[in-house]
């Protein structure tokens, strides 16, 4: 889908492991750079034992770092017992739209008994089931007596109890008839609608969204990823509609009891998890791709009025699918691939096998209005979802703990897919930069979580569809690709897929495949394993800072590491340790292309001193940001780097990606007090001759938090003046809004600079925006004649609404209502929150909780758009405090959505009084914030960070702004 490790171990096992550790430690081993030095080098048995010990000890170290240990019951109580394994489902569902919005059906589940029991336990949630009609039969079709059918709504479980024991090895068929409501909750089997432009009629459709744990809302099932089975689906609906599912339709037959209805019967599926089952009933249009590969029929499905927006998806989909077949060396196993644009959709997209569902903005492109970012977004999401067809669908994680195997990999490979589609964009490098910056920020919080994280209740599962699972997971794969090499990495992935296809796997299975291939190709020392290295990155929360201290008299450099935290720990994280891949260059060499790891800083060698020639002005580590860590140099080394950067003829001898890291690291170290802000601002002076997009992205990203912390304070004007000065040279390069560019990076660069120039009130920027908007308002038929530069419309819209009044707001609202293009509607919604009129903002926020005015999927975007402005912050905060009960009810059953509202407000708070205020609000609103505890914890920590920064640096930083 495109949105601390808690180790499950009992105290008794912990004590046993410690005893074993102490016993092994007594054997006598010294560790250095990942190799073993024994007291009896000739003793190969001892050598082997100690190598095993390294891996074991790393495991124990990882356990000690997790921060919290929970009893396995806390996770397992929400998991199914393993008495039964489903083999196949026969699912009949009849959908009633237009009038009663409900569905009725029956499911036959063929299953094998694994262990003797008298009870079948499976999932069911919000379904009406006639318990007297539940039937169990054995393979001979003899009915097994059912003594009771009961439910546990809290655990979303259904129990079918027999008067006799089910026998291990025997097959049984469980038949359950059910009915349910087609809700507007955007989960389970839900309804969506649109207005048919031809006759102005509201048209309805019903579609599924089952990930992570909502198939149980549509039919009773074994709703966990490890329970793969085949599905034979029949969909009943009125004749005026069509239906689709994961597989090709075989035939349509009338339903004798309902003359207006037909049954569509689909081919039996390949083995798959319940969260990937999908079906839809609609009156949509079907647009078939012209791909020459007759093996896979490719269709784009959308509202008839949006059929002309499918060209990009129609072309890109088959190309990316073929690219992945080659990359994974595994054919796509289905005969068709549908991609559907849904008007109401909670996430960005969902990778259901053979039937990928998308938000309209993530699939449809109108070439007349689309920006380059819209095109990139659609290409990226298509590539992400199609990557899942292998990583997630063909090979599925055993449990949600390893969600990152799905999402991290799809994110990583999607960047490669986009790079394949548009090689001229250089998008892979930009994606690397964005991922690096995004991860390091969130993952510096104590309240972050490991990539591989134990989860139990469905609420916990939904919360880990986040930056850590997607973006950190993706960057760690990029890091592995770099230190293993492309050939090893790719072949290791192919071996993993081939070994586990149509089955389930976990993190260690991936590590094993990569290790075997790395040892075969000799790209990783035989004494090392991928597990030994990567467990330190996926089982621990956070990431390291590599400390680089030079002894200029001894011509040496000493390397050490510790966890990077924005609020420094009280000592609890001193034991954190990672295997850090070391790459470096000096001012003498300035060779930033040596990204292959030559050595490691590891957990047994965490204070490494090596020689370094004295005539090097600076040393820089982490070539091209190949590893996920920050680098802190001594002051003299920083000043050498600053000197080179500020030389207009020398700055670009430092690689673009390393300039990005130097900028971001300097901000972060200054924020926590490890580097004087004076050095950071001296470094930023070099921007006057920086010509590339990525370093500017990092610089403006680093200045953004300072802007937020100085907002609504007496010093906001000083910061604004500083920003005007720093932006002035680069703004002069891009200032003319009407000049359109063609290069992907140049377009993004211009968009970034113009947005910042207008935000910080460079007069010329605002004047241009208001003048262009005024001219547009006066055109005849402004919907067809949008004269604004397409790439800069978001900036111009926002400026016009901010400095305008009711007329401008109403004009843009009318454009929103009339627009038929999802991406354009999203821009308009965002801009409408820029108003400075408090009553308009209040009305807008109220509208956002009315699905008949603004789609539920867009409510959070509306709130964010209001909350980000100076005036809107107060309006949005007041709205959240007053309406928390309504907001919570509106988003049920997805409590994690409510957390986004709290985050939008809390992230901008920065005083002790505001910290007390938001903490008090969270405490008294706890019943409305169920399922959002991870977000609220991160929000509170962020406010504490902001408060600490304000106390320490608010007054000091002013000296650097004048």
mmCIF file of N, CA, C and O in Angstrom, residues 557-588:
data_model
loop_
_atom_site.group_PDB
_atom_site.id
_atom_site.type_symbol
_atom_site.label_atom_id
_atom_site.label_comp_id
_atom_site.label_asym_id
_atom_site.label_seq_id
_atom_site.Cartn_x
_atom_site.Cartn_y
_atom_site.Cartn_z
ATOM 1 N N UNK A 557 42.904 9.665 12.795
ATOM 2 C CA UNK A 557 41.489 9.996 12.960
ATOM 3 C C UNK A 557 40.860 8.856 13.766
ATOM 4 O O UNK A 557 41.145 7.676 13.520
ATOM 5 N N UNK A 558 40.047 9.211 14.744
ATOM 6 C CA UNK A 558 39.385 8.224 15.603
ATOM 7 C C UNK A 558 37.882 8.242 15.345
ATOM 8 O O UNK A 558 37.251 9.316 15.332
ATOM 9 N N UNK A 559 37.328 7.059 15.122
ATOM 10 C CA UNK A 559 35.911 6.911 14.808
ATOM 11 C C UNK A 559 35.190 6.228 15.964
ATOM 12 O O UNK A 559 35.690 5.246 16.525
ATOM 13 N N UNK A 560 34.036 6.738 16.321
ATOM 14 C CA UNK A 560 33.191 6.093 17.326
ATOM 15 C C UNK A 560 31.738 6.356 16.945
ATOM 16 O O UNK A 560 31.453 7.112 16.018
ATOM 17 N N UNK A 561 30.811 5.731 17.660
ATOM 18 C CA UNK A 561 29.405 5.898 17.304
ATOM 19 C C UNK A 561 28.530 5.928 18.546
ATOM 20 O O UNK A 561 28.887 5.406 19.601
ATOM 21 N N UNK A 562 27.369 6.561 18.406
ATOM 22 C CA UNK A 562 26.308 6.478 19.404
ATOM 23 C C UNK A 562 24.996 6.806 18.695
ATOM 24 O O UNK A 562 25.004 7.281 17.557
ATOM 25 N N UNK A 563 23.890 6.510 19.336
ATOM 26 C CA UNK A 563 22.602 6.789 18.714
ATOM 27 C C UNK A 563 22.381 8.298 18.647
ATOM 28 O O UNK A 563 22.696 9.027 19.591
ATOM 29 N N UNK A 564 21.844 8.759 17.499
ATOM 30 C CA UNK A 564 21.512 10.167 17.366
ATOM 31 C C UNK A 564 20.102 10.391 17.892
ATOM 32 O O UNK A 564 19.148 9.770 17.425
ATOM 33 N N UNK A 565 19.989 11.279 18.877
ATOM 34 C CA UNK A 565 18.685 11.634 19.430
ATOM 35 C C UNK A 565 18.549 13.144 19.475
ATOM 36 O O UNK A 565 19.477 13.851 19.861
ATOM 37 N N UNK A 566 17.388 13.638 19.097
ATOM 38 C CA UNK A 566 17.174 15.084 19.130
ATOM 39 C C UNK A 566 17.096 15.581 20.562
ATOM 40 O O UNK A 566 17.517 16.690 20.866
ATOM 41 N N UNK A 567 16.507 14.786 21.441
ATOM 42 C CA UNK A 567 16.626 15.059 22.874
ATOM 43 C C UNK A 567 17.584 14.024 23.421
ATOM 44 O O UNK A 567 17.303 12.825 23.392
ATOM 45 N N UNK A 568 18.724 14.480 23.915
ATOM 46 C CA UNK A 568 19.762 13.533 24.327
ATOM 47 C C UNK A 568 19.284 12.674 25.480
ATOM 48 O O UNK A 568 18.615 13.137 26.390
ATOM 49 N N UNK A 569 19.671 11.402 25.404
ATOM 50 C CA UNK A 569 19.216 10.403 26.361
ATOM 51 C C UNK A 569 19.894 10.603 27.706
ATOM 52 O O UNK A 569 20.952 11.207 27.817
ATOM 53 N N UNK A 570 19.262 10.038 28.740
ATOM 54 C CA UNK A 570 19.867 10.082 30.077
ATOM 55 C C UNK A 570 20.818 8.904 30.299
ATOM 56 O O UNK A 570 21.139 8.569 31.414
ATOM 57 N N UNK A 571 21.224 8.267 29.226
ATOM 58 C CA UNK A 571 22.184 7.174 29.335
ATOM 59 C C UNK A 571 21.615 5.825 28.963
ATOM 60 O O UNK A 571 22.344 4.857 28.835
ATOM 61 N N UNK A 572 20.309 5.761 28.745
ATOM 62 C CA UNK A 572 19.689 4.466 28.451
ATOM 63 C C UNK A 572 20.077 3.942 27.077
ATOM 64 O O UNK A 572 19.957 2.757 26.819
ATOM 65 N N UNK A 573 20.555 4.819 26.192
ATOM 66 C CA UNK A 573 20.856 4.373 24.832
ATOM 67 C C UNK A 573 22.353 4.292 24.551
ATOM 68 O O UNK A 573 22.774 4.213 23.417
ATOM 69 N N UNK A 574 23.156 4.328 25.606
ATOM 70 C CA UNK A 574 24.598 4.302 25.394
ATOM 71 C C UNK A 574 25.072 3.005 24.769
ATOM 72 O O UNK A 574 26.142 2.929 24.195
ATOM 73 N N UNK A 575 24.278 1.943 24.917
ATOM 74 C CA UNK A 575 24.691 0.654 24.379
ATOM 75 C C UNK A 575 24.280 0.463 22.930
ATOM 76 O O UNK A 575 24.605 -0.556 22.324
ATOM 77 N N UNK A 576 23.541 1.404 22.379
ATOM 78 C CA UNK A 576 23.124 1.267 20.982
ATOM 79 C C UNK A 576 24.341 1.151 20.083
ATOM 80 O O UNK A 576 25.346 1.828 20.290
ATOM 81 N N UNK A 577 24.228 0.296 19.105
ATOM 82 C CA UNK A 577 25.391 0.006 18.273
ATOM 83 C C UNK A 577 24.951 -0.539 16.927
ATOM 84 O O UNK A 577 24.017 -1.342 16.858
ATOM 85 N N UNK A 578 25.590 -0.071 15.872
ATOM 86 C CA UNK A 578 25.276 -0.512 14.509
ATOM 87 C C UNK A 578 26.553 -0.963 13.786
ATOM 88 O O UNK A 578 27.650 -0.508 14.115
ATOM 89 N N UNK A 579 26.361 -1.810 12.799
ATOM 90 C CA UNK A 579 27.449 -2.094 11.860
ATOM 91 C C UNK A 579 27.399 -0.990 10.805
ATOM 92 O O UNK A 579 26.507 -0.961 9.962
ATOM 93 N N UNK A 580 28.363 -0.074 10.884
ATOM 94 C CA UNK A 580 28.375 1.089 10.000
ATOM 95 C C UNK A 580 29.342 0.846 8.842
ATOM 96 O O UNK A 580 30.550 0.639 9.059
ATOM 97 N N UNK A 581 28.854 0.868 7.595
ATOM 98 C CA UNK A 581 29.754 0.725 6.446
ATOM 99 C C UNK A 581 30.587 1.997 6.279
ATOM 100 O O UNK A 581 30.040 3.097 6.201
ATOM 101 N N UNK A 582 31.889 1.844 6.255
ATOM 102 C CA UNK A 582 32.784 3.010 6.218
ATOM 103 C C UNK A 582 33.293 3.274 4.798
ATOM 104 O O UNK A 582 33.873 2.387 4.164
ATOM 105 N N UNK A 583 33.038 4.463 4.327
ATOM 106 C CA UNK A 583 33.636 4.962 3.085
ATOM 107 C C UNK A 583 34.065 6.396 3.352
ATOM 108 O O UNK A 583 33.410 7.111 4.117
ATOM 109 N N UNK A 584 35.165 6.823 2.746
ATOM 110 C CA UNK A 584 35.655 8.173 3.035
ATOM 111 C C UNK A 584 36.534 8.691 1.908
ATOM 112 O O UNK A 584 37.003 7.933 1.056
ATOM 113 N N UNK A 585 36.730 10.009 1.932
ATOM 114 C CA UNK A 585 37.711 10.635 1.048
ATOM 115 C C UNK A 585 38.261 11.867 1.752
ATOM 116 O O UNK A 585 37.744 12.296 2.793
ATOM 117 N N UNK A 586 39.302 12.432 1.186
ATOM 118 C CA UNK A 586 39.948 13.607 1.781
ATOM 119 C C UNK A 586 40.036 14.729 0.748
ATOM 120 O O UNK A 586 39.792 14.518 -0.442
ATOM 121 N N UNK A 587 40.426 15.897 1.227
ATOM 122 C CA UNK A 587 40.569 17.040 0.321
ATOM 123 C C UNK A 587 41.653 16.792 -0.721
ATOM 124 O O UNK A 587 41.601 17.347 -1.824
ATOM 125 N N UNK A 588 42.641 15.943 -0.401
ATOM 126 C CA UNK A 588 43.702 15.629 -1.358
ATOM 127 C C UNK A 588 43.170 14.774 -2.505
ATOM 128 O O UNK A 588 43.512 14.970 -3.667
#
